[in-house]
Short mmCIF file of C-alpha atoms and ligand atoms in Angstrom, two decimals:
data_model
loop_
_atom_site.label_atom_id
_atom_site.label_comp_id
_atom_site.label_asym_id
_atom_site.label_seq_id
_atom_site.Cartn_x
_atom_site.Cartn_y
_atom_site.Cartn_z
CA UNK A 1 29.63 118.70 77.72
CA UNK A 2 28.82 120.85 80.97
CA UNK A 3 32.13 122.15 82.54
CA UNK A 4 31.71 119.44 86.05
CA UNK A 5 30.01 116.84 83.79
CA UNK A 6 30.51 113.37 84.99
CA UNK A 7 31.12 111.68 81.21
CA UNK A 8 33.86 111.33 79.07
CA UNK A 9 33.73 113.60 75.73
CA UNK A 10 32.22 110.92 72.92
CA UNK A 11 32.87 112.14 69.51
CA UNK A 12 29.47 110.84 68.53
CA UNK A 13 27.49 112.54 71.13
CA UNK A 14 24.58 113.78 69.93
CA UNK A 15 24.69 117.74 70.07
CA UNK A 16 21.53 119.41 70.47
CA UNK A 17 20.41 122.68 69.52
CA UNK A 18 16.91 122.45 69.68
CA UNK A 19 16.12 124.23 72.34
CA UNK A 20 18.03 126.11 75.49
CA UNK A 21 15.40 124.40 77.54
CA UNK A 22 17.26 120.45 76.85
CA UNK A 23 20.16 121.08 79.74
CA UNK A 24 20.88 118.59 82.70
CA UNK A 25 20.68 120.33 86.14
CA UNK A 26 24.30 120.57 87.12
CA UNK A 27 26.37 118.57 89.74
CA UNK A 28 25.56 121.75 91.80
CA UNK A 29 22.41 121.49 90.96
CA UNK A 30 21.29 118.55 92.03
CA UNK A 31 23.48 118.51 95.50
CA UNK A 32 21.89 122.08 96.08
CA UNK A 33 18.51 119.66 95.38
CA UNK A 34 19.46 116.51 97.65
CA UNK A 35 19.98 119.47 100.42
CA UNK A 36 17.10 121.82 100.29
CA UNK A 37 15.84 123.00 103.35
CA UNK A 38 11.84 122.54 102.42
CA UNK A 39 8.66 123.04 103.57
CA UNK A 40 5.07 123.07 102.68
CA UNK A 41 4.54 126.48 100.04
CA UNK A 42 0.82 126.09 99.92
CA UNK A 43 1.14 127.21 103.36
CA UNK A 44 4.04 129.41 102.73
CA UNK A 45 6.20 127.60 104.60
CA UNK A 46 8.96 126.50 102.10
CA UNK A 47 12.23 128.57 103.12
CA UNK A 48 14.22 127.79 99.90
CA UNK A 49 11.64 129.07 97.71
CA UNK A 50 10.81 131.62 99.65
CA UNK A 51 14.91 132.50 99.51
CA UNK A 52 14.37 132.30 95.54
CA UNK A 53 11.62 134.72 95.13
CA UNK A 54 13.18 137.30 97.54
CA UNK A 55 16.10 136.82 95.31
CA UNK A 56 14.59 137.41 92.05
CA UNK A 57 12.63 140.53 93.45
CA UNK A 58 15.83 142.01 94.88
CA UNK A 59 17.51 141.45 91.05
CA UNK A 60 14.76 142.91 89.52
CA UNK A 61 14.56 145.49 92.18
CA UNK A 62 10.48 145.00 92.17
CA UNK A 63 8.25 144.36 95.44
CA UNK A 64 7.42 140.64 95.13
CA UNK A 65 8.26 137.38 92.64
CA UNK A 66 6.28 134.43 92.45
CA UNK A 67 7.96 130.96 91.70
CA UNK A 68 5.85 129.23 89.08
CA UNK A 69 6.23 125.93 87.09
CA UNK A 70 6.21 127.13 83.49
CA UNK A 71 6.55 130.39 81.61
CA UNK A 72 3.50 129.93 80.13
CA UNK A 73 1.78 129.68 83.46
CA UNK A 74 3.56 133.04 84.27
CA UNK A 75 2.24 134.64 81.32
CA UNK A 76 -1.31 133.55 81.56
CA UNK A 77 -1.00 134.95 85.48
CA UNK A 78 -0.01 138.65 84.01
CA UNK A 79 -2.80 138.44 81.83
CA UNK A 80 -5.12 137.20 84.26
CA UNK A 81 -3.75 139.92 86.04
CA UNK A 82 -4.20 142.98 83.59
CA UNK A 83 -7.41 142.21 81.72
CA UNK A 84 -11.23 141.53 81.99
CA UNK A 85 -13.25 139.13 79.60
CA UNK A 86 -13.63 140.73 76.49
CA UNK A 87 -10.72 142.69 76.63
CA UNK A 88 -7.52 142.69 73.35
CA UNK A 89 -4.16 141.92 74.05
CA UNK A 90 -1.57 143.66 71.87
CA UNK A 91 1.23 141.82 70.92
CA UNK A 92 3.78 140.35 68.24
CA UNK A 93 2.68 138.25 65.71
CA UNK A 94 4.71 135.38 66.30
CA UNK A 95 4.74 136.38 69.84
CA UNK A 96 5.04 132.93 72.23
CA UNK A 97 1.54 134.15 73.97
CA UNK A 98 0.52 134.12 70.62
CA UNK A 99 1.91 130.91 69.06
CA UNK A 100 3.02 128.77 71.61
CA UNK A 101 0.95 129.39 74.61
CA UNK A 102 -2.38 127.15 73.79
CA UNK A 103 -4.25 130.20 73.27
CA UNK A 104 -4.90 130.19 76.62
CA UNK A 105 -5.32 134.09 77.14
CA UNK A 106 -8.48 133.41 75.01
CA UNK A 107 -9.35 129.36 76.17
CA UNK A 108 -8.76 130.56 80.19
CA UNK A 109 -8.28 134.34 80.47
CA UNK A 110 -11.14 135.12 77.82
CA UNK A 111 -9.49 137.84 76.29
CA UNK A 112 -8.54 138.50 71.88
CA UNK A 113 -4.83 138.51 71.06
CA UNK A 114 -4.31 141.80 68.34
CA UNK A 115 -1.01 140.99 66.53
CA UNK A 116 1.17 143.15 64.30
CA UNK A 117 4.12 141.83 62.52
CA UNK A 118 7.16 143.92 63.60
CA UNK A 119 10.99 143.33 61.80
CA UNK A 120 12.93 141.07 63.91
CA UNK A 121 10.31 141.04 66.41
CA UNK A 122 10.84 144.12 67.77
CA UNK A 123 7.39 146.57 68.22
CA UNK A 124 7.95 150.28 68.14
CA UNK A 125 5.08 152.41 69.84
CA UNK A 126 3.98 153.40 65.80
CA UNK A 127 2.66 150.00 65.28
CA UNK A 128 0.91 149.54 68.57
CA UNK A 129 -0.85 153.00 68.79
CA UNK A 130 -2.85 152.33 65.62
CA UNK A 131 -4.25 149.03 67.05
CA UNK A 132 -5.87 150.50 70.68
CA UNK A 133 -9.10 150.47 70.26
CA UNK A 134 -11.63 153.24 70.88
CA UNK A 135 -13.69 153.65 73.95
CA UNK A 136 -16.67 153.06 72.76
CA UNK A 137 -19.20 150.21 74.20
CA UNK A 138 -19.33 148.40 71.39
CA UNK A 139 -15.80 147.89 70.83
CA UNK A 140 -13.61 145.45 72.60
CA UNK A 141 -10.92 147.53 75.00
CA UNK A 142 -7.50 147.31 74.51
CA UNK A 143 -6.30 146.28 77.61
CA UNK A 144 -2.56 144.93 78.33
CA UNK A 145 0.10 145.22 75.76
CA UNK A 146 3.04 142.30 75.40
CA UNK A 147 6.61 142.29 74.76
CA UNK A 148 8.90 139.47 74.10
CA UNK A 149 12.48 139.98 75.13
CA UNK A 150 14.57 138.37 73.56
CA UNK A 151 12.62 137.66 70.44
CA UNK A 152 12.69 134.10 70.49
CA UNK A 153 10.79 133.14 67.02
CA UNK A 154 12.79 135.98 65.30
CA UNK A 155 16.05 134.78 66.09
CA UNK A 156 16.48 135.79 70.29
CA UNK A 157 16.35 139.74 69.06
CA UNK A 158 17.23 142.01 71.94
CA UNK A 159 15.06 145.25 72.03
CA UNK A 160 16.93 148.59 72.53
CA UNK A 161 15.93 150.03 76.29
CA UNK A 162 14.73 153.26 74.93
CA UNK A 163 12.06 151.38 72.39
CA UNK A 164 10.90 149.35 75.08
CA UNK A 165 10.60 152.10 77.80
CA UNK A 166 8.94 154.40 75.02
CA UNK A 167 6.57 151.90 74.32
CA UNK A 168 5.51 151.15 78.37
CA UNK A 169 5.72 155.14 78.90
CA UNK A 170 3.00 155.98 75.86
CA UNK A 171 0.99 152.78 76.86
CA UNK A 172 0.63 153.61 80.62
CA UNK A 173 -0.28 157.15 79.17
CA UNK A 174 -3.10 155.58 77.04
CA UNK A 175 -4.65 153.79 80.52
CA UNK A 176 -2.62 150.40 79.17
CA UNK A 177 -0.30 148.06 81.18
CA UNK A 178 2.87 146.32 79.55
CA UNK A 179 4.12 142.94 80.85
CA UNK A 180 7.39 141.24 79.24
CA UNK A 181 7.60 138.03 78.46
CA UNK A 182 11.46 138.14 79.07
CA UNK A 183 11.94 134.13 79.21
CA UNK A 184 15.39 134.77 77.94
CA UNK A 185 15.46 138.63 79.79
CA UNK A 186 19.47 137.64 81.39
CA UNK A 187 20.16 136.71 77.29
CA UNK A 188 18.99 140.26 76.74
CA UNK A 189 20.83 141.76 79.69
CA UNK A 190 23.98 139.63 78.43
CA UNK A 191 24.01 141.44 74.94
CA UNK A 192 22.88 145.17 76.23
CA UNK A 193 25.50 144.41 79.39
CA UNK A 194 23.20 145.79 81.20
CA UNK A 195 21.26 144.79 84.33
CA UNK A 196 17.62 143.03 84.17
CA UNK A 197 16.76 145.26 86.70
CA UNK A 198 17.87 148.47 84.45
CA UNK A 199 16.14 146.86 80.91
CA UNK A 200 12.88 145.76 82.76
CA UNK A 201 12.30 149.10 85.14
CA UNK A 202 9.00 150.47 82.91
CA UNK A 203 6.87 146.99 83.10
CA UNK A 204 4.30 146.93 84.96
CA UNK A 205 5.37 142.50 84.94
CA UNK A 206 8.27 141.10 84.24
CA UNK A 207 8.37 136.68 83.48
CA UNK A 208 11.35 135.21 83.03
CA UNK A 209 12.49 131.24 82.71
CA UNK A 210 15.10 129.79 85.18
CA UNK A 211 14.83 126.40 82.84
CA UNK A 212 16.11 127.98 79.20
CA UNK A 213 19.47 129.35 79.45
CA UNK A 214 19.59 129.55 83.23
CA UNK A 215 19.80 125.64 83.04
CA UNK A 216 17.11 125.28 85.86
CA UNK A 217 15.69 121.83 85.35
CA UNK A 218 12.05 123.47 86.37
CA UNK A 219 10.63 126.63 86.85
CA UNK A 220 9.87 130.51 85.92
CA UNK A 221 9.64 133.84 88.13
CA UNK A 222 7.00 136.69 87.93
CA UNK A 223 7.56 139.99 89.27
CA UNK A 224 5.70 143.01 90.18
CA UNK A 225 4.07 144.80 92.87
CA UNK A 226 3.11 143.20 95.88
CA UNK A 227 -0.69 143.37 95.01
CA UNK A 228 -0.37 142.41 91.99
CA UNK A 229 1.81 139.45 92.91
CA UNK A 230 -0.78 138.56 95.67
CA UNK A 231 -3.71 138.08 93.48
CA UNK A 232 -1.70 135.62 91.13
CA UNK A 233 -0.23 133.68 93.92
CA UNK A 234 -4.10 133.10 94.04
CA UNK A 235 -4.68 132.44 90.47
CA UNK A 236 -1.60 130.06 90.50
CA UNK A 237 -3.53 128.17 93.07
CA UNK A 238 -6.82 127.89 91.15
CA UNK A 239 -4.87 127.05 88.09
CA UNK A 240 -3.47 123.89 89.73
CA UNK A 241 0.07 125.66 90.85
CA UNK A 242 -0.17 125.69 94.21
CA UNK A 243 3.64 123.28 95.15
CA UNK A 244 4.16 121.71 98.68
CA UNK A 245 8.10 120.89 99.15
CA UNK A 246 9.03 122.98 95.82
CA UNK A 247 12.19 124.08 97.62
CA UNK A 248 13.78 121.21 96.03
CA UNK A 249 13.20 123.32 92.75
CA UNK A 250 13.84 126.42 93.92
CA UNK A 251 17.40 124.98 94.96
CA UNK A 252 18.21 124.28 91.79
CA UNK A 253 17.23 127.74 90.85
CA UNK A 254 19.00 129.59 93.26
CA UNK A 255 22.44 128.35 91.55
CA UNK A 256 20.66 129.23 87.98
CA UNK A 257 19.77 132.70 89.11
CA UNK A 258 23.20 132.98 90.47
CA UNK A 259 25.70 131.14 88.85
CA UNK A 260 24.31 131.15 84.79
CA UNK A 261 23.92 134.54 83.74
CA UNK A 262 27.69 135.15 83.96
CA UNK A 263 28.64 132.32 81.38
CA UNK A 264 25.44 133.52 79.01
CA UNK A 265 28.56 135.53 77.03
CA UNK A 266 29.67 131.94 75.84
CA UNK A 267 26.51 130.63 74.44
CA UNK A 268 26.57 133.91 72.88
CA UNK A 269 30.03 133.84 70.90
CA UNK A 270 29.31 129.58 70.39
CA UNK A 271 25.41 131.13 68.84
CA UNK A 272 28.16 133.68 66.46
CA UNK A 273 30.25 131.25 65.65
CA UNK A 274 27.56 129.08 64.34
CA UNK A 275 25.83 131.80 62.62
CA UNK A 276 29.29 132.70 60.70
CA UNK A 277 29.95 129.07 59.89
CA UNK A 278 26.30 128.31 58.53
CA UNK A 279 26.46 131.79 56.24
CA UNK A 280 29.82 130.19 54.28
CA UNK A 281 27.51 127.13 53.64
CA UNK A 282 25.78 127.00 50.10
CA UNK A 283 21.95 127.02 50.17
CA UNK A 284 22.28 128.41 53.85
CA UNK A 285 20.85 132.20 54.08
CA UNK A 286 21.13 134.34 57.21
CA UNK A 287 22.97 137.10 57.85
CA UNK A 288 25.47 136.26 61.34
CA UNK A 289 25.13 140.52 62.27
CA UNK A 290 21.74 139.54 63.53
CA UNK A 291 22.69 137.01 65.81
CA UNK A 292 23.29 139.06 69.42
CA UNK A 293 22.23 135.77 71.87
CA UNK A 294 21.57 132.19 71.91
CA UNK A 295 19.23 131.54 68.71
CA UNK A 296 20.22 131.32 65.36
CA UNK A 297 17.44 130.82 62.49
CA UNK A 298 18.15 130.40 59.00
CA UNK A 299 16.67 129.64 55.89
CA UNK A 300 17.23 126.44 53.84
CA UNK A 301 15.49 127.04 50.45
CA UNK A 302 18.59 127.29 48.37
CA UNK A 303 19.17 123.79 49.36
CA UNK A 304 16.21 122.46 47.45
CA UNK A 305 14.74 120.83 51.26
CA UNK A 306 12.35 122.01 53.52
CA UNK A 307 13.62 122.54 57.18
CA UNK A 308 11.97 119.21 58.13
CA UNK A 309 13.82 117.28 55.79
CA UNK A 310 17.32 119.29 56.90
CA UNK A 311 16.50 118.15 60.83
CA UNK A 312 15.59 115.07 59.64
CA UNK A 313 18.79 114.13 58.04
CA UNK A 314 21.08 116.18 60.53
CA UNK A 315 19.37 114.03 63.18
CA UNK A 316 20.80 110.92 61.49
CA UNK A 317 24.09 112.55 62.27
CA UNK A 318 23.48 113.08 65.98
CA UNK A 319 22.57 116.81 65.38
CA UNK A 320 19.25 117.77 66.79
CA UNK A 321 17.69 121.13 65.54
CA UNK A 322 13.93 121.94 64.83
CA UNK A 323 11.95 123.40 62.07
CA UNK A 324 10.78 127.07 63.02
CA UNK A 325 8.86 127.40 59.48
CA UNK A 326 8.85 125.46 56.24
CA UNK A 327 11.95 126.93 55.27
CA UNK A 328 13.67 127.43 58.55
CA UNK A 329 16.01 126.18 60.86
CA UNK A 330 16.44 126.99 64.41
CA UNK A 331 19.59 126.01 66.17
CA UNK A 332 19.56 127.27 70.49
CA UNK A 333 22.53 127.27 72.07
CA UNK A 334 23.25 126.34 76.05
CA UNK A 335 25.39 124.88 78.66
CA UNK A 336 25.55 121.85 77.38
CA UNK A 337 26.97 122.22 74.13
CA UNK A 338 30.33 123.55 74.15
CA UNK A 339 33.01 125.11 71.00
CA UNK A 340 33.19 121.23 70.27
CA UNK A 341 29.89 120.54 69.63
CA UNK A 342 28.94 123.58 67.50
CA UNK A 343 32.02 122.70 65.48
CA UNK A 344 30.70 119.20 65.14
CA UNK A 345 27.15 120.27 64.01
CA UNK A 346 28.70 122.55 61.42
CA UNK A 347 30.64 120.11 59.47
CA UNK A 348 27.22 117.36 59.89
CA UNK A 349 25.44 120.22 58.45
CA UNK A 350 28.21 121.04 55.82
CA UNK A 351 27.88 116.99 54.95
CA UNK A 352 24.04 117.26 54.80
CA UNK A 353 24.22 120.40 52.35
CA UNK A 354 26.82 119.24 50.19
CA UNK A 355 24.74 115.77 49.52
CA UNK A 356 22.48 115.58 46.55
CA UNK A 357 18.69 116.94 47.71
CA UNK A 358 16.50 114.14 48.09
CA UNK A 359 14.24 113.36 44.99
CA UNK A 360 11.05 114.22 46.62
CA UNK A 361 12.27 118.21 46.79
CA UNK A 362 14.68 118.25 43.78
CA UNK A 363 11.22 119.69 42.14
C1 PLP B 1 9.82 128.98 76.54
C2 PLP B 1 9.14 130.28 76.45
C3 PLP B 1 8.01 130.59 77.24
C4 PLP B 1 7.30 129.57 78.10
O1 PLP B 1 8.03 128.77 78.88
P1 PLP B 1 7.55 127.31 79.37
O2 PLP B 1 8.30 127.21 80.63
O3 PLP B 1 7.97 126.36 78.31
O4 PLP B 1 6.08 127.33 79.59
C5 PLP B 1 7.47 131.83 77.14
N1 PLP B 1 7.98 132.75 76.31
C6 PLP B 1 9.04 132.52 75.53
C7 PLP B 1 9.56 133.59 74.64
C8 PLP B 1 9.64 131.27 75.56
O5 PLP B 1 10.70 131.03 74.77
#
């Protein structure tokens, strides 16, 4: 359903929402592939990646960017990066370096994630401050604190610029760093209109994902200063990242970099839409004001199912969504699913809430 798509519409094509991460590389995309000037990038030598990070720094207006294969390997780099053995890690409870990430900044980087819920996701500097732990020997140090922009397990919440910078200004005052785990920072820059360069200025690290809504088939960016950058353009390599002719990649990430943030506004309104249509439904709760990007969670208790069992049966209707807790549904939008296709999940889901609950959850 890509604007340049090669196949027909079919009415029955499956539409799904589980993730921004399920798009096709464009016909752009993969031509921009097939061409690729390339080179080995163990040895430096690959000029389209090389093209792509000088990109990415020049967006973000930071010293140096370092192409790596997954967010989660760009994360675990920053906190390679900012912390010792032994040291805490202050972020969001349901932070993705918390819940999603292995817990590899324990398993590999040897360091404690401290959590604190936050509403929507968002931290204020009144919940961290409490959690930095004194400098005494015995205690573990509070090293690096995390931010997750947008708020992917709360619903892709965007933070306010002045919460985040107050939280990286009052951090770096208390001897702390502050990377941001922006995988979906252009979603956040989208909603704020504002540049990534202008919402990510304070970090001392910035990740972001050219394979969610960017539509990249592979790959993730981190940013900072050049020394910083140096030493995990080492770690990369010791963690098994080190890419020879990657510049086919980094082709395809050139267009994302350039070419997707500009139609982000339409997964937007399609996210909006969804969100209004799903709040008319009975047994659906969420409230559509909170939706601002590309994720929309709600809560399926008042339809006497869990979220599994709501997948499950939308799934027999060619409408793929996942379970983000017992009782809740998470629906991403992309470039692949167009007006159509959010129109066509609502009325399977409409169907699927309207049909008697199955026996098993009617008590
Ligand atoms: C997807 C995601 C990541 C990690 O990306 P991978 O490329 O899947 O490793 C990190 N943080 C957030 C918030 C994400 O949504």
């Amino acid at each position: 359903m890509h604007s340049g798509r090669a196949e027909a519409p079919n009415k029955n094509a499956v539409v799904d929402l589980r993730s921004d991460t399920v798009t096709r590389p464009t016909p752009a995309m993969r031509a921009a592939m097939a061409a690729a000037e390339v080179g080995d990038d163990v040895y430096g030598e690959d000029p389209t990646v090389n093209r792509l990070q000088a990109r990415a720094a020049e967006l973000f207006q930071r010293e140096a960017a370092l192409f790596v294969p997954t967010g989660c390997m760009g994360n675990l780099l920053a906190i390679l990066g900012w912390t010792q053995r032994s040291n805490e890690v202050i972020c969001e409870q349901r932070a993705h370096v918390n819940l999603y990430e292995l817990a590899s900044m324990s398993a590999v980087a040897g360091v404690m994630p401290r959590t604190v819920p936050a509403p929507s996701g968002i931290l204020t500097w009144d919940r961290i401050e409490p959690l930095i732990r004194e400098k005494i020997y015995y205690d573990s140090q509070t090293a690096l604190v995390t931010l997750e922009n947008t708020h992917n397990m709360h619903g892709g919440t965007v933070y306010p610029t002045a919460v985040a910078e107050d939280i990286c200004e009052r951090a770096h005052d208390a001897g702390l760093r502050v990377h941001l785990d922006g995988a979906r920072i252009f979603n956040a820059a989208v909603a704020l209109g504002k540049s990534v360069a202008e919402i990510t200025r304070k970090f001392d690290s910035v990740m972001f994902c050219l394979s969610k809504g960017l539509g990249a088939p592979v790959g993730s960016i981190l940013l900072g200063a050049h020394e910083f950058i140096k030493q995990a353009h080492i770690r990369r390599k010791m963690l098994g990242g080190g890419m020879r002719q990657v510049g086919i990649l980094a082709a395809a990430g050139l267009i994302a970099l350039e070419a997707s943030p500009k139609r982000l506004v339409l997964d937007h309104e399609n996210a909006r839409h969804l969100a209004k249509g799903l709040a008319a439904l009975k047994g659906i709760a969420l409230d559509p004001a909170h939706v601002v990007t590309n994720i929309v969670i709600f809560d399926v208790r008042g339809t006497g199912r869990t979220a599994a069992q709501i997948c499950e049966q939308l799934a027999g209707k060619t409408v793929l969504c996942s379970a983000s807790d017992k009782y809740s549904v998470r629906m991403v939008t992309h470039c692949d699913v167009d007006r159509t296709g959010i129109d066509a999940a609502l009325s399977a889901i409409a169907q699927v809430v309207a049909d008697k609950a199955p026996a098993a959850a009617a008590h």
